[in-house]
Coordinates of C-alpha atoms in Angstrom, one line a residue:
M1 CA -41.4 10.5 67.2
T2 CA -42.8 10.6 63.7
R3 CA -42.4 8.2 61.5
F4 CA -41.1 9.5 58.5
I5 CA -39.8 7.4 56.1
K6 CA -40.1 8.9 51.9
S7 CA -41.2 6.4 50.4
A8 CA -44.3 6.0 52.8
A9 CA -44.9 9.5 52.9
L10 CA -44.0 10.6 48.5
A11 CA -47.2 7.1 48.1
A12 CA -48.7 9.2 50.5
C13 CA -48.3 13.0 48.5
V14 CA -49.4 11.1 45.5
A15 CA -52.5 10.1 46.8
T16 CA -53.7 12.8 49.1
G17 CA -52.6 15.0 45.8
L18 CA -49.7 17.4 47.0
V19 CA -49.8 18.9 43.3
S20 CA -48.3 21.8 42.6
V21 CA -48.0 25.6 39.6
A22 CA -44.4 25.1 37.4
A23 CA -42.8 28.1 35.9
N24 CA -41.1 26.2 33.1
A25 CA -37.1 28.6 31.4
A26 CA -34.0 27.9 32.9
V27 CA -31.3 25.4 36.0
T28 CA -32.9 22.2 34.9
I29 CA -33.2 20.5 38.8
T30 CA -30.7 16.8 38.8
S31 CA -30.0 15.4 42.4
E32 CA -27.4 17.5 42.5
F33 CA -29.8 19.4 44.3
A34 CA -30.0 17.4 46.8
G35 CA -28.9 17.7 50.4
N36 CA -29.5 20.0 53.5
W37 CA -30.4 23.0 53.5
A38 CA -29.9 25.7 55.6
D39 CA -31.6 29.2 56.1
D40 CA -29.9 32.1 55.7
A41 CA -30.4 33.9 58.6
R42 CA -31.4 31.3 60.8
P43 CA -28.8 28.6 60.6
N44 CA -30.4 26.2 62.5
K45 CA -33.2 26.0 60.9
G46 CA -33.6 25.1 57.0
W47 CA -35.3 22.0 55.0
D48 CA -34.0 18.2 54.0
I49 CA -34.7 18.3 49.8
D50 CA -33.7 15.1 47.6
V51 CA -34.6 14.2 43.8
L52 CA -36.4 11.0 43.3
T53 CA -37.5 8.8 40.9
R54 CA -40.8 8.2 40.1
P55 CA -40.6 3.7 38.6
N56 CA -42.1 5.5 35.4
G57 CA -39.1 7.7 34.9
D58 CA -40.4 11.0 36.2
K59 CA -39.6 12.9 38.8
V60 CA -39.8 14.2 42.8
L61 CA -38.4 17.6 44.2
F62 CA -39.2 16.2 47.6
L63 CA -39.0 19.0 50.8
Y64 CA -39.1 18.3 54.1
S65 CA -39.2 19.7 57.7
A66 CA -38.3 19.9 61.3
T67 CA -40.3 22.6 63.1
Y68 CA -43.0 22.7 66.4
D69 CA -46.7 23.0 66.2
A70 CA -48.9 26.2 68.6
D71 CA -48.1 24.7 71.6
G72 CA -44.6 23.6 71.2
N73 CA -44.3 20.2 70.5
P74 CA -42.1 19.3 67.7
M75 CA -43.7 18.1 64.5
W76 CA -42.6 17.0 60.5
I77 CA -43.6 18.5 57.5
T78 CA -43.5 17.9 54.0
S79 CA -43.8 18.6 50.6
N80 CA -44.1 16.9 46.6
F81 CA -43.4 18.7 43.4
D82 CA -43.8 16.5 40.6
F83 CA -42.0 18.2 38.0
K84 CA -40.4 18.5 34.1
E85 CA -37.3 18.5 32.9
F86 CA -37.2 22.2 32.9
E87 CA -39.2 23.2 35.9
F88 CA -37.9 25.0 38.4
S89 CA -40.9 27.4 40.1
F90 CA -43.2 26.2 41.8
S91 CA -45.8 28.1 43.6
G92 CA -49.2 26.7 46.0
Q93 CA -47.8 24.0 46.6
A94 CA -49.7 21.6 49.3
F95 CA -47.3 21.5 52.2
G96 CA -48.9 19.0 55.5
N97 CA -47.4 16.3 58.5
F98 CA -47.7 12.6 59.1
T99 CA -48.7 10.9 62.5
G100 CA -50.6 8.1 63.2
S101 CA -47.1 5.7 63.2
T102 CA -44.2 5.2 65.0
F103 CA -40.6 3.6 63.0
S104 CA -41.5 0.1 63.9
G105 CA -45.4 0.0 63.8
S106 CA -47.4 -0.7 60.0
E107 CA -49.9 1.8 60.3
T108 CA -50.1 3.7 57.3
P109 CA -49.3 7.6 58.0
T110 CA -52.1 9.9 58.3
L111 CA -51.6 13.4 56.6
Q112 CA -52.8 16.2 57.9
L113 CA -52.8 19.1 55.4
L114 CA -51.4 23.1 56.7
G115 CA -51.1 25.3 53.9
T116 CA -49.6 25.7 50.8
M117 CA -45.4 26.9 50.1
N118 CA -43.7 28.2 47.3
V119 CA -40.6 26.9 45.8
S120 CA -37.7 29.2 42.9
V121 CA -34.7 26.8 42.8
E122 CA -32.2 29.9 41.6
S123 CA -28.7 28.4 41.0
C124 CA -27.4 26.0 43.4
G125 CA -26.5 27.9 45.8
E126 CA -29.5 29.0 47.1
I127 CA -33.5 28.4 46.7
N128 CA -36.5 30.5 48.3
V129 CA -38.9 29.0 50.1
S130 CA -42.5 30.7 51.0
L131 CA -44.6 28.7 53.3
T132 CA -49.0 30.4 53.2
P133 CA -50.1 28.1 56.9
N134 CA -54.1 27.7 57.1
V135 CA -54.8 29.3 60.0
A136 CA -56.4 26.5 62.0
S137 CA -52.4 24.5 62.0
G138 CA -51.4 28.4 63.6
L139 CA -48.3 28.3 62.2
Q140 CA -47.2 31.3 61.4
P141 CA -45.9 32.7 58.1
V142 CA -42.2 32.8 56.3
S143 CA -40.2 33.2 53.4
Q144 CA -36.4 31.6 54.1
R145 CA -34.0 31.9 51.6
L146 CA -31.8 28.9 51.5
I147 CA -28.3 28.1 51.2
P148 CA -26.1 24.4 50.8
S149 CA -24.7 23.9 53.9
Q150 CA -21.9 23.0 53.5
V151 CA -19.7 26.4 52.3
L152 CA -17.0 25.4 49.5
A153 CA -13.6 26.6 49.9
S154 CA -14.0 29.6 47.8
G155 CA -16.9 31.1 50.8
V156 CA -19.6 30.1 48.0
A157 CA -22.6 28.1 49.4
Q158 CA -23.2 25.7 46.9
R159 CA -23.8 22.4 45.6
G160 CA -20.8 19.7 44.6
D161 CA -19.2 20.4 41.5
K162 CA -21.1 18.6 39.0
C163 CA -24.3 21.3 39.5
V164 CA -23.4 24.3 37.3
Y165 CA -25.9 26.4 37.5
K166 CA -23.3 28.8 39.7
T167 CA -25.0 32.3 39.9
K168 CA -28.6 33.6 39.5
F169 CA -30.9 35.3 37.4
S170 CA -30.2 39.4 36.7
G171 CA -31.4 40.4 33.8
C172 CA -31.0 40.2 30.8
P173 CA -27.9 41.4 28.8
A174 CA -27.8 44.9 26.5
G175 CA -28.1 43.8 23.1
T176 CA -31.0 41.2 24.0
T177 CA -34.6 41.8 25.6
P178 CA -36.5 39.8 28.2
G179 CA -38.7 37.0 27.0
V180 CA -42.3 36.1 27.8
Q181 CA -40.9 33.4 30.1
P182 CA -39.6 33.5 33.8
R183 CA -35.6 33.9 33.3
S184 CA -35.3 34.0 29.5
C185 CA -33.5 36.8 27.0
I186 CA -34.3 37.5 23.3
L187 CA -31.5 36.8 20.6
R188 CA -31.5 39.0 17.4
G189 CA -29.7 40.1 13.5
Q190 CA -25.9 39.6 13.7
I191 CA -23.6 39.2 17.5
S192 CA -20.5 40.7 17.2
H193 CA -18.6 41.1 19.8
D194 CA -17.5 38.3 22.5
M195 CA -20.7 37.0 24.5
T196 CA -21.6 34.1 26.4
L197 CA -24.9 33.0 27.4
T198 CA -24.7 31.7 30.9
N199 CA -26.4 28.7 32.7
N200 CA -29.1 30.7 34.7
T201 CA -31.2 32.5 31.4
T202 CA -33.6 30.6 28.3
W203 CA -31.7 32.0 25.7
V204 CA -34.9 32.3 23.0
L205 CA -33.5 32.2 19.3
D206 CA -35.3 34.9 17.2
G207 CA -35.0 34.0 13.5
L208 CA -31.3 34.3 11.9
V209 CA -28.9 34.4 14.5
K210 CA -25.5 34.7 13.3
V211 CA -22.0 34.7 15.6
G212 CA -19.5 37.5 14.0
G213 CA -19.9 38.6 9.9
D214 CA -18.2 36.7 6.5
N215 CA -14.7 36.6 8.5
T216 CA -14.9 40.3 9.8
D217 CA -16.6 41.6 13.0
Q218 CA -15.0 37.6 14.9
T219 CA -16.3 36.8 17.7
V220 CA -17.0 34.5 19.8
L221 CA -20.0 33.3 21.3
T222 CA -19.3 30.4 25.2
I223 CA -22.2 28.7 25.5
E224 CA -21.8 27.3 29.2
P225 CA -22.6 23.8 30.7
G226 CA -26.8 23.2 31.0
T227 CA -27.9 26.1 28.7
L228 CA -31.2 25.7 27.8
L229 CA -31.6 28.0 24.4
T230 CA -34.6 27.3 22.5
G231 CA -36.6 29.2 19.0
N232 CA -39.1 31.4 19.4
G233 CA -41.5 28.9 17.2
A234 CA -42.9 32.0 15.3
T235 CA -40.1 32.6 12.4
S236 CA -37.0 30.6 10.7
D237 CA -35.0 30.4 14.0
Y238 CA -31.9 29.2 13.9
L239 CA -28.1 29.7 15.0
Y240 CA -25.5 30.4 12.7
V241 CA -22.0 31.3 13.7
Q242 CA -20.0 32.2 10.4
P243 CA -16.7 31.5 8.7
G244 CA -14.0 33.0 11.1
S245 CA -15.8 32.9 14.2
R246 CA -16.4 30.4 16.8
I247 CA -18.7 29.0 19.3
I248 CA -17.5 27.1 22.5
A249 CA -20.7 25.0 23.1
D250 CA -18.9 22.5 26.0
G251 CA -21.4 20.8 28.2
T252 CA -20.5 17.3 30.0
A253 CA -22.7 14.7 31.2
Y254 CA -24.2 15.2 33.5
A255 CA -25.5 18.8 32.3
P256 CA -25.3 19.3 28.3
I257 CA -26.5 22.0 26.0
I258 CA -29.7 21.1 25.1
F259 CA -32.0 23.3 21.8
T260 CA -35.3 22.2 21.0
S261 CA -38.4 23.4 20.1
P262 CA -40.0 26.8 22.6
D263 CA -43.2 23.8 22.4
D264 CA -40.4 21.2 24.5
G265 CA -42.3 21.6 27.6
V266 CA -40.9 25.6 27.7
S267 CA -43.8 28.1 26.9
S268 CA -47.8 26.7 26.6
G269 CA -48.9 25.2 24.1
R270 CA -48.9 22.8 21.5
D271 CA -46.4 19.7 22.4
P272 CA -43.0 19.9 20.1
A273 CA -42.4 18.0 17.0
P274 CA -40.4 18.0 14.2
K275 CA -39.3 21.6 12.4
D276 CA -40.8 23.4 15.1
W277 CA -37.2 24.7 14.8
G278 CA -33.9 25.8 12.2
G279 CA -30.5 23.9 13.7
V280 CA -27.4 25.1 14.0
V281 CA -25.5 25.8 11.3
L282 CA -21.3 25.8 11.9
S283 CA -19.6 27.6 8.9
G284 CA -15.4 27.8 8.3
N285 CA -12.6 28.1 5.9
A286 CA -11.5 25.1 4.9
P287 CA -11.8 23.3 1.5
N288 CA -15.0 21.5 -0.7
N289 CA -15.4 20.5 -4.1
K290 CA -18.2 22.3 -5.2
C291 CA -15.7 26.2 -4.8
P292 CA -12.3 25.0 -3.9
A293 CA -10.7 28.0 -5.7
A294 CA -11.0 32.2 -4.4
P295 CA -13.2 33.8 -3.7
F296 CA -14.3 30.6 -2.2
D297 CA -18.0 32.0 -2.6
C298 CA -20.2 28.2 -2.0
R299 CA -24.0 29.2 -0.8
S300 CA -25.9 27.7 1.2
E301 CA -28.6 26.1 0.4
F302 CA -31.6 26.8 3.1
D303 CA -29.8 31.2 2.3
P304 CA -28.1 32.2 -1.0
N305 CA -27.1 35.1 1.5
L306 CA -24.9 33.3 3.2
R307 CA -21.5 32.3 1.9
Y308 CA -19.2 29.6 3.3
G309 CA -15.6 27.9 2.2
G310 CA -11.4 28.5 2.0
D311 CA -8.2 27.2 1.5
K312 CA -7.9 26.4 5.1
P313 CA -8.0 22.5 6.4
H314 CA -6.9 22.6 10.0
D315 CA -9.5 26.0 10.1
S316 CA -11.3 25.8 13.2
S317 CA -15.3 27.1 14.4
G318 CA -14.9 26.6 17.6
I319 CA -16.1 23.4 19.6
L320 CA -19.5 21.1 19.8
R321 CA -19.5 18.7 23.5
Y322 CA -22.2 16.9 24.8
V323 CA -25.0 19.6 23.2
Q324 CA -29.0 18.5 22.2
V325 CA -30.4 20.1 19.0
R326 CA -34.2 18.3 19.7
Y327 CA -37.6 18.7 17.2
S328 CA -34.8 20.7 14.2
G329 CA -35.3 21.1 10.8
Y330 CA -37.6 24.3 9.7
V331 CA -38.3 23.9 6.3
F332 CA -38.1 27.6 4.2
T333 CA -38.7 26.2 0.8
E334 CA -39.6 22.9 -0.3
G335 CA -36.3 21.1 0.0
R336 CA -34.8 24.2 1.8
E337 CA -34.3 22.9 5.7
V338 CA -31.9 23.0 8.4
N339 CA -30.3 20.3 9.7
A340 CA -29.9 19.3 13.9
F341 CA -26.8 20.3 13.1
T342 CA -24.9 20.7 9.3
M343 CA -21.6 21.8 8.7
Q344 CA -20.3 24.4 6.2
S345 CA -16.7 23.9 5.1
V346 CA -15.8 23.1 8.5
G347 CA -12.2 22.5 10.0
D348 CA -10.3 19.8 11.4
G349 CA -9.4 22.9 14.1
T350 CA -13.5 22.5 14.6
V351 CA -14.1 20.1 18.3
L352 CA -17.2 17.6 17.5
D353 CA -17.9 15.5 20.2
Y354 CA -21.4 14.0 21.9
L355 CA -23.8 15.5 19.8
Q356 CA -27.6 14.0 19.6
A357 CA -29.4 15.2 17.0
Y358 CA -33.9 14.2 18.1
R359 CA -36.7 14.4 16.3
G360 CA -35.4 16.6 13.7
G361 CA -37.7 17.1 10.4
D362 CA -34.3 16.8 8.9
D363 CA -30.7 15.2 8.7
G364 CA -29.3 14.4 12.3
I365 CA -25.4 15.9 10.7
E366 CA -24.4 17.6 7.0
F367 CA -20.7 17.9 6.0
F368 CA -21.1 20.3 3.2
G369 CA -16.9 19.7 2.3
G370 CA -14.4 20.4 5.0
T371 CA -12.1 18.5 6.9
A372 CA -14.3 18.5 10.3
N373 CA -13.9 14.9 12.7
L374 CA -16.3 13.6 14.9
R375 CA -17.2 11.3 18.0
H376 CA -19.8 10.5 19.9
L377 CA -23.3 11.1 17.0
V378 CA -26.2 9.6 17.9
V379 CA -29.4 10.3 15.7
T380 CA -32.7 9.4 17.2
E381 CA -36.0 9.1 15.8
G382 CA -34.7 11.5 12.7
G383 CA -37.3 12.8 9.9
D384 CA -33.9 12.7 6.9
D385 CA -30.8 10.6 6.5
S386 CA -28.7 10.8 10.1
I387 CA -25.4 10.8 8.2
D388 CA -24.7 12.5 5.5
W389 CA -21.8 14.4 3.3
D390 CA -21.2 16.3 0.4
E391 CA -19.5 18.4 -1.5
G392 CA -16.2 16.5 -1.0
W393 CA -16.0 16.2 2.7
S394 CA -13.4 14.4 3.9
G395 CA -12.9 14.6 8.0
K396 CA -13.4 11.4 10.8
A397 CA -15.6 9.5 11.6
Q398 CA -16.3 7.5 15.5
F399 CA -18.7 5.8 17.4
A400 CA -22.2 6.3 15.6
Y401 CA -25.4 5.2 16.7
S402 CA -28.5 5.6 15.0
K403 CA -32.2 4.6 15.0
T404 CA -34.9 5.9 12.9
G405 CA -38.8 6.3 14.6
T406 CA -41.8 6.1 12.2
G407 CA -45.0 8.5 10.7
F408 CA -42.5 11.5 9.4
G409 CA -40.8 10.3 6.1
E410 CA -37.3 8.6 7.3
D411 CA -34.9 8.3 4.5
N412 CA -31.2 6.5 4.8
G413 CA -28.8 6.3 7.7
F414 CA -25.6 7.0 5.2
E415 CA -26.8 9.5 2.4
S416 CA -22.5 9.8 0.7
S417 CA -22.2 11.9 -2.4
N418 CA -19.4 13.6 -3.5
Q419 CA -21.0 16.2 -4.8
N420 CA -24.4 15.6 -7.2
E421 CA -24.1 19.6 -9.4
N422 CA -20.2 17.4 -10.5
Q423 CA -20.0 14.0 -9.2
D424 CA -16.2 13.9 -10.9
A425 CA -15.4 16.8 -8.6
T426 CA -12.5 17.0 -6.6
P427 CA -11.0 16.9 -4.3
R428 CA -13.9 13.6 -3.6
A429 CA -15.7 13.0 -0.6
M430 CA -13.6 10.4 1.4
P431 CA -14.6 10.5 5.2
T432 CA -13.8 7.5 7.0
I433 CA -15.8 6.6 9.3
S434 CA -16.0 2.9 12.3
N435 CA -17.5 1.9 14.6
F436 CA -21.6 2.6 14.4
T437 CA -24.4 1.0 14.7
F438 CA -28.1 1.8 12.6
I439 CA -30.7 0.2 13.1
G440 CA -33.5 1.1 10.3
G441 CA -37.5 0.5 10.6
P442 CA -40.3 -0.3 8.3
T443 CA -40.7 3.6 7.0
A444 CA -36.6 3.9 6.3
G445 CA -35.0 3.9 3.7
D446 CA -31.5 2.8 3.1
G447 CA -29.2 1.5 4.8
I448 CA -26.0 3.0 3.5
R449 CA -25.8 4.9 0.2
L450 CA -23.7 5.6 -1.9
K451 CA -24.3 8.2 -5.0
E452 CA -23.4 10.4 -6.7
G453 CA -19.5 9.3 -7.5
T454 CA -18.4 10.2 -3.9
G455 CA -15.3 7.7 -1.9
G456 CA -14.7 7.2 1.9
H457 CA -14.6 4.0 3.7
L458 CA -17.6 2.7 6.9
V459 CA -15.0 0.2 9.3
N460 CA -16.1 -2.8 11.7
G461 CA -20.0 -0.8 11.2
V462 CA -23.7 -2.7 11.8
V463 CA -27.5 -1.9 10.1
K464 CA -30.0 -3.3 10.3
G465 CA -33.3 -3.3 10.0
Y466 CA -33.8 -0.6 6.9
D467 CA -36.4 -3.1 5.9
K468 CA -38.9 -0.3 3.5
D469 CA -40.3 -2.5 0.7
G470 CA -37.4 -0.7 -2.5
K471 CA -34.7 -0.2 0.3
A472 CA -31.6 -2.9 1.1
C473 CA -29.0 -2.2 3.2
L474 CA -26.5 -1.9 0.9
F475 CA -27.4 0.7 -2.5
I476 CA -24.8 2.4 -4.5
T477 CA -26.3 4.2 -7.7
N478 CA -25.1 6.7 -10.1
A479 CA -22.2 5.7 -12.3
P480 CA -19.2 8.1 -11.2
T481 CA -20.4 5.8 -8.1
Y482 CA -18.6 2.4 -9.4
A483 CA -15.9 4.4 -11.1
A484 CA -14.7 6.2 -8.2
A485 CA -14.6 2.7 -6.2
G486 CA -12.8 0.2 -9.2
T487 CA -14.7 -3.3 -9.7
P488 CA -15.0 -6.0 -6.5
T489 CA -11.3 -7.9 -7.8
A490 CA -9.7 -4.5 -8.6
L491 CA -11.0 -2.1 -6.0
S492 CA -9.6 1.6 -6.2
G493 CA -9.0 2.1 -2.9
S494 CA -10.9 5.4 -3.0
T495 CA -14.8 3.6 -1.2
T496 CA -14.0 0.4 1.0
I497 CA -16.2 -1.4 3.1
D498 CA -14.9 -3.8 5.8
H499 CA -16.1 -5.7 9.5
V500 CA -19.2 -4.7 8.5
F501 CA -22.9 -6.9 9.9
L502 CA -25.9 -6.3 7.4
N503 CA -29.0 -7.7 8.0
C504 CA -32.8 -6.1 6.2
A505 CA -34.8 -7.6 4.7
T506 CA -33.5 -6.7 1.4
Q507 CA -29.3 -6.8 1.7
F508 CA -28.5 -5.3 -1.7
K509 CA -29.4 -2.9 -4.3
Q510 CA -28.2 -1.5 -7.7
D511 CA -28.7 0.7 -11.3
D512 CA -30.2 -1.1 -13.7
G513 CA -27.0 -1.9 -16.3
A514 CA -24.2 -1.2 -13.4
P515 CA -21.2 -3.1 -13.9
W516 CA -20.9 -4.8 -10.8
T517 CA -23.1 -5.7 -8.0
A518 CA -23.3 -4.6 -4.6
E519 CA -23.5 -7.6 -2.6
A520 CA -20.3 -9.0 -5.2
F521 CA -18.0 -5.7 -4.1
F522 CA -19.3 -5.9 0.1
T523 CA -18.4 -9.4 0.0
A524 CA -14.9 -9.4 -2.4
Q525 CA -13.9 -7.2 1.8
P526 CA -11.9 -8.3 4.4
G527 CA -14.7 -8.5 8.0
N528 CA -18.2 -8.3 5.6
S529 CA -21.2 -10.8 6.4
V530 CA -25.3 -11.5 6.2
A531 CA -25.6 -11.8 10.2
D532 CA -28.0 -11.6 12.9
A533 CA -25.5 -8.7 15.1
M534 CA -27.5 -10.6 17.8
L535 CA -27.9 -6.9 19.3
N536 CA -30.8 -6.9 22.6
G537 CA -31.4 -3.4 21.3
Y538 CA -28.6 -1.6 19.9
L539 CA -26.4 -2.5 23.0
P540 CA -24.0 -6.4 22.2
M541 CA -25.3 -10.0 23.6
A542 CA -22.2 -11.2 24.9
T543 CA -22.4 -13.6 22.0
S544 CA -22.5 -11.6 19.7
P545 CA -20.2 -11.7 16.9
V546 CA -19.2 -8.3 16.7
L547 CA -17.7 -8.1 20.0
T548 CA -14.7 -10.0 17.5
G549 CA -16.0 -8.7 14.3
G550 CA -13.6 -5.7 14.1
R551 CA -10.4 -4.7 13.3
L552 CA -8.3 -1.7 14.9
I553 CA -8.0 1.4 12.6
E554 CA -4.1 2.5 12.0
D555 CA -4.8 6.7 11.9
S556 CA -4.2 8.3 16.1
F557 CA -7.4 9.9 15.7
F558 CA -9.6 6.8 15.6
E559 CA -9.7 5.0 19.3
P560 CA -8.9 1.3 20.0
A561 CA -12.4 -0.6 19.3
P562 CA -11.6 -3.3 17.0
Y563 CA -15.3 -4.9 17.5
A564 CA -18.2 -3.9 15.3
G565 CA -20.7 -1.1 15.6
A566 CA -20.5 1.8 17.9
F567 CA -20.9 -0.3 21.9
S568 CA -19.2 -3.8 22.8
S569 CA -20.9 -3.9 26.2
A570 CA -23.7 -2.1 28.2
A571 CA -21.0 -1.4 30.5
N572 CA -19.4 0.8 27.2
D573 CA -23.1 2.5 26.4
W574 CA -21.5 6.0 26.1
T575 CA -25.3 7.5 25.1
K576 CA -25.8 7.0 29.8
A577 CA -26.7 10.7 31.3
W578 CA -26.5 13.0 28.4
T579 CA -28.4 11.8 25.9
Y580 CA -32.2 12.2 25.5
Q581 CA -34.7 9.1 24.8
V582 CA -32.9 6.9 23.5
Q583 CA -33.6 3.5 23.6

């Protein structure tokens, strides 16, 4: 009997050069595809499939099966595929047989190449395999439709519940057109009827794709967990949810919904880069202070044809949960870019939870007024601010982690404005944000920039590493901002910072001639400290002062988290599993 240990076989396959040609699009191969797969026509035959991870993090699809040689002797055949994130189909892959060792022996097995095979992952319930043996092998060509060996109670053969790709791709629906890549469909113009974007398809945004009309043709766009959406690569591609319509993009920790560049391993060409496409925009009917009265005619800064605003604070624009947006921030003209996530007068009936903005060219998330609330935000290597608010945003946010990258114009952690045209406009911007960890770098802007008359409450935070010359951990600017806050000895309560740790090359900065200093404002409030937060990466060490440096917030929105920063320990790292390249 031959010796067959996966790790040894994998090493030998790599050394012998078993490589594949892959197709990239929908269906993300995860460990949920691992297990025994039977030939649908010949249940006594099949393959064992594993999804392995190399020490460097690369993924390998590993297959092995039992068969008989030309003389009727039992033999094992095996193959493996190095695969990237969105690869689902492989052709021209070599397969072979290992001989020359035993379970108790220490000999190195020898790989005999027997031919090539094609593998296509169709869904949780189907993988197609075809083998083309070489003449010397004595084996016969075979094509197999594999189904999982177990059958669910429903009678549908599938992997476990965490495998979300339940149906195979069968073509593009009416109103869309086939894309260049396999299993891709192009979205254009306005979606005016309820529609579900299934996860067996890569959906390509071609230009501005609107969901519904402006409080007309009210439409619900549902996006299944694990769905991949990309830009088209040549235009200002972005998704815009109109006032009165909703998006239900409700991913999971094990199957997030991903919006990204077409060059992010999906199509051939250059490497993905910030500003490759637009982003995700939600527009609603909640109040703002720029157009507070009917007809509520606020206009998007990136497209004056798109309106938002209203008088419905509890308006719902739907659900964004477990959603990544990568390489966004297309530049229309100078100063007119789309953020990764843009919220225009979005109401607090909207669910925003577990969102990541990765290498966007503009802000991670920006609120233009509204009352929307947010939990679990990750902004990594962004080109502009991590959290930006304007036009009277009055929502709440808890658990936010940001880390700047280097080299393409990073700006502030918080950029906080009431309104740039009327800095005393009402209702004044006054969000409450708790449990944030913002880590800057040598090219970043200010950690916290309070400007243009804003109010707001920042609680239980860590801000460190915003070390660029001329920048600071905390910068307060513009006369209406000082006036709204009161004075360090007589705070108005409209602007507060408490239980926050700062640690930058320059801690404080204010305008020349300011009525008081940012330092005096900071030190006048409880729990604040200029100190090393003692982080290991972005997580607190066991002896970190932030673990006992926070407070509870008496508001039902906020989860009990009486520590400073976004995390209480490595065991409480809520970024795990669903994010991309967080460190």
